[in-house]
Coordinates of N, CA and C in Angstrom, one line a residue:
P1063 N 88.5 86.3 115.1 CA 89.6 85.4 114.6 C 89.7 85.4 113.1
A1064 N 88.6 85.7 112.4 CA 88.6 85.7 110.9 C 89.1 87.0 110.4
A1065 N 89.3 88.0 111.2 CA 89.8 89.3 110.7 C 91.2 89.3 110.3
R1066 N 91.6 89.9 109.2 CA 92.9 90.0 108.7 C 93.2 91.4 108.2
G1067 N 94.4 91.8 108.3 CA 94.7 93.2 107.8 C 96.1 93.3 107.3
Q1068 N 96.3 94.3 106.5 CA 97.7 94.6 106.0 C 97.8 96.1 106.1
A1069 N 99.0 96.5 106.6 CA 99.2 98.0 106.8 C 100.3 98.4 105.9
M1070 N 100.2 99.7 105.4 CA 101.2 100.4 104.7 C 101.5 101.6 105.5
V1071 N 102.8 101.8 105.8 CA 103.2 103.0 106.6 C 104.1 103.9 105.8
R1072 N 103.8 105.2 105.9 CA 104.6 106.2 105.2 C 104.9 107.4 106.2
E1073 N 106.1 107.7 106.3 CA 106.5 108.9 107.2 C 106.2 110.2 106.4
T1074 N 105.6 111.1 107.1 CA 105.3 112.4 106.5 C 105.8 113.5 107.5
P1075 N 105.9 114.8 107.1 CA 106.3 115.8 108.0 C 105.4 115.9 109.3
S1076 N 104.2 115.5 109.2 CA 103.3 115.6 110.3 C 103.1 114.3 111.1
G1077 N 103.8 113.2 110.8 CA 103.7 112.0 111.5 C 103.7 110.8 110.5
W1078 N 103.3 109.7 111.0 CA 103.3 108.5 110.2 C 101.9 108.2 109.7
Y1079 N 101.7 108.1 108.4 CA 100.4 107.8 107.8 C 100.3 106.3 107.8
I1080 N 99.2 105.7 108.2 CA 99.1 104.2 108.2 C 97.8 103.9 107.4
R1081 N 98.0 103.2 106.4 CA 96.8 102.8 105.5 C 96.6 101.3 105.9
L1082 N 95.4 101.0 106.5 CA 95.1 99.7 106.9 C 94.0 99.1 106.1
E1083 N 94.3 98.0 105.4 CA 93.3 97.3 104.6 C 92.9 96.1 105.5
V1084 N 91.6 96.0 105.8 CA 91.1 95.1 106.7 C 90.0 94.2 106.0
R1085 N 90.1 92.9 106.3 CA 89.1 91.9 105.8 C 88.6 91.1 106.9
G1086 N 87.3 90.9 107.0 CA 86.7 90.0 108.0 C 86.4 90.7 109.3
L1087 N 86.6 91.9 109.4 CA 86.2 92.6 110.7 C 84.8 93.3 110.5
P1088 N 83.8 92.8 111.2 CA 82.5 93.3 111.0 C 82.4 94.8 111.4
P1089 N 81.4 95.5 110.9 CA 81.2 96.9 111.4 C 81.0 96.9 112.9
A1090 N 81.6 98.0 113.5 CA 81.4 98.1 115.0 C 79.9 98.3 115.3
P1091 N 79.5 97.6 116.4 CA 78.0 97.7 116.7 C 77.7 99.2 117.1
E1092 N 76.4 99.5 116.9 CA 76.0 100.8 117.3 C 76.4 101.2 118.7
G1093 N 76.9 102.4 119.0 CA 77.4 102.8 120.3 C 78.8 102.4 120.6
S1094 N 79.5 101.8 119.6 CA 80.9 101.5 119.8 C 81.7 101.8 118.5
Y1095 N 83.0 101.6 118.6 CA 83.9 101.9 117.5 C 85.2 101.1 117.7
Y1096 N 86.0 101.0 116.7 CA 87.3 100.4 116.8 C 88.4 101.5 117.0
E1097 N 89.4 101.2 117.7 CA 90.5 102.1 117.9 C 91.8 101.3 117.7
G1098 N 92.7 102.0 116.9 CA 94.0 101.4 116.6 C 95.0 102.0 117.7
W1099 N 95.9 101.1 118.0 CA 97.0 101.4 119.0 C 98.3 100.9 118.5
L1100 N 99.4 101.7 118.7 CA 100.7 101.1 118.6 C 101.2 100.8 120.0
W1101 N 101.9 99.7 120.2 CA 102.3 99.2 121.5 C 103.8 98.8 121.5
R1102 N 104.3 99.0 122.7 CA 105.6 98.4 123.1 C 105.7 98.2 124.6
E1103 N 106.1 97.1 125.0 CA 106.4 96.8 126.4 C 105.2 97.3 127.3
G1104 N 104.0 97.0 127.0 CA 102.9 97.3 127.8 C 102.4 98.8 127.7
E1105 N 103.0 99.6 126.8 CA 102.6 101.0 126.7 C 102.0 101.2 125.3
G1106 N 100.8 101.8 125.2 CA 100.1 102.0 124.0 C 99.9 103.5 123.6
V1107 N 99.9 103.8 122.3 CA 99.6 105.1 121.8 C 98.5 105.0 120.8
S1108 N 97.4 105.8 121.0 CA 96.3 105.7 120.0 C 96.7 106.2 118.6
I1109 N 96.3 105.5 117.6 CA 96.5 106.0 116.2 C 95.2 106.3 115.5
G1110 N 94.1 106.3 116.2 CA 92.9 106.7 115.6 C 91.7 105.8 115.8
T1111 N 90.5 106.2 115.4 CA 89.3 105.4 115.5 C 88.6 105.3 114.2
F1112 N 87.8 104.2 114.1 CA 87.0 104.0 112.9 C 85.9 103.0 113.2
H1113 N 84.9 102.9 112.3 CA 83.8 102.1 112.6 C 83.6 100.9 111.6
M1114 N 84.3 100.9 110.5 CA 84.4 99.8 109.5 C 83.0 99.5 108.9
R1115 N 82.4 100.6 108.5 CA 81.1 100.4 107.8 C 81.2 100.4 106.3
S1116 N 82.4 100.2 105.8 CA 82.6 100.0 104.3 C 83.8 99.2 104.1
T1117 N 84.1 98.9 102.9 CA 85.3 98.1 102.6 C 86.5 98.9 102.2
E1118 N 86.3 100.2 102.4 CA 87.4 101.2 102.1 C 88.6 101.0 103.1
P1119 N 89.8 101.2 102.7 CA 90.9 101.1 103.6 C 90.8 102.2 104.7
V1120 N 91.3 101.9 105.9 CA 91.2 102.8 107.0 C 92.5 103.6 107.0
A1121 N 92.3 104.9 107.2 CA 93.5 105.9 107.3 C 93.7 106.2 108.8
L1122 N 94.9 105.9 109.3 CA 95.2 106.2 110.7 C 96.5 107.0 110.7
W1123 N 96.8 107.7 111.8 CA 97.9 108.5 112.0 C 98.6 108.2 113.3
A1124 N 99.9 108.2 113.3 CA 100.7 108.0 114.5 C 101.7 109.2 114.7
G1125 N 101.8 109.6 115.9 CA 102.8 110.7 116.2 C 104.0 110.1 116.8
V1126 N 104.1 108.7 116.9 CA 105.3 108.0 117.3 C 105.7 107.1 116.2
S1127 N 106.9 106.7 116.2 CA 107.5 105.9 115.1 C 107.0 104.4 115.3
P1128 N 106.4 103.8 114.2 CA 106.1 102.4 114.3 C 107.3 101.5 114.5
S1129 N 108.5 102.0 114.2 CA 109.7 101.1 114.5 C 109.9 101.2 116.0
D1130 N 109.5 102.2 116.7 CA 109.7 102.3 118.2 C 108.5 101.6 118.9
Y1131 N 107.3 101.5 118.3 CA 106.1 100.9 118.8 C 105.7 99.9 117.7
P1132 N 106.3 98.7 117.6 CA 106.1 97.9 116.5 C 104.8 97.0 116.5
V1133 N 104.1 96.9 117.6 CA 102.9 96.1 117.6 C 101.7 97.0 117.4
V1134 N 100.8 96.5 116.6 CA 99.5 97.2 116.4 C 98.4 96.4 117.0
H1135 N 97.5 97.0 117.8 CA 96.3 96.4 118.3 C 95.1 97.1 117.8
I1136 N 94.0 96.4 117.5 CA 92.7 97.1 117.2 C 91.8 96.6 118.3
T1137 N 91.2 97.5 119.1 CA 90.3 97.2 120.1 C 88.9 97.7 119.8
L1138 N 87.9 97.1 120.4 CA 86.5 97.5 120.3 C 86.2 98.4 121.5
Q1139 N 85.8 99.6 121.3 CA 85.6 100.6 122.4 C 84.1 101.0 122.4
D1140 N 83.7 101.3 123.6 CA 82.3 101.8 123.8 C 82.3 103.3 123.9
E1141 N 81.4 103.9 123.2 CA 81.3 105.4 123.2 C 81.1 105.8 124.7
G1142 N 81.8 106.9 125.1 CA 81.6 107.5 126.4 C 82.4 106.8 127.5
E1143 N 83.2 105.8 127.2 CA 84.0 105.1 128.2 C 85.4 105.6 128.5
G1144 N 85.8 106.7 127.8 CA 87.1 107.3 128.1 C 88.1 106.9 127.1
P1145 N 89.4 107.4 127.3 CA 90.4 107.2 126.3 C 91.3 106.0 126.5
A1146 N 91.1 105.2 127.5 CA 91.9 104.0 127.7 C 91.5 102.9 126.8
P1147 N 92.4 102.0 126.4 CA 92.1 100.9 125.5 C 91.2 99.9 126.3
S1148 N 90.2 99.4 125.6 CA 89.4 98.3 126.3 C 90.1 97.0 126.3
D1149 N 89.6 96.0 126.9 CA 90.2 94.7 126.9 C 89.7 93.8 125.8
R1150 N 88.9 94.4 124.9 CA 88.4 93.7 123.8 C 89.3 93.8 122.6
L1151 N 90.3 93.0 122.5 CA 91.3 93.0 121.4 C 90.7 92.3 120.2
M1152 N 90.5 92.9 119.1 CA 89.9 92.4 117.9 C 90.9 91.9 116.9
M1153 N 92.1 92.6 116.8 CA 93.2 92.3 115.9 C 94.5 92.7 116.5
S1154 N 95.5 92.0 116.2 CA 96.8 92.3 116.6 C 97.9 91.8 115.6
G1155 N 98.9 92.6 115.5 CA 100.0 92.2 114.5 C 101.2 93.1 114.7
T1156 N 102.2 92.9 113.8 CA 103.4 93.7 113.8 C 103.3 94.7 112.6
M1157 N 103.7 95.9 112.9 CA 103.7 97.0 111.9 C 104.9 96.8 111.0
P1158 N 104.7 97.1 109.7 CA 105.9 97.1 108.7 C 106.7 98.3 109.0
D1159 N 108.0 98.2 108.6 CA 108.8 99.4 108.7 C 108.4 100.4 107.7
G1160 N 108.5 101.7 108.1 CA 108.0 102.8 107.3 C 108.8 103.1 106.1

């Protein structure tokens, strides 16, 4: 609940670059990681993974337009559990237009 973030989106020839500045999200526990997702109407697309072990901004990439998938979710994933999003939603918000 204390985690907050701000995203900057930029379209490039290879996709959408997403720079996510996060505050209040603890490092992912050993054996786990965070994964970013763009969502619309119950459908999600992964935009990358990170562990949050520094205060540096997180760089994520999307192959789909954030205007078409305007909601971002950050989930906590366990290593070795496969590619589906977990039910552990850590952050959620709306993406800015690119």
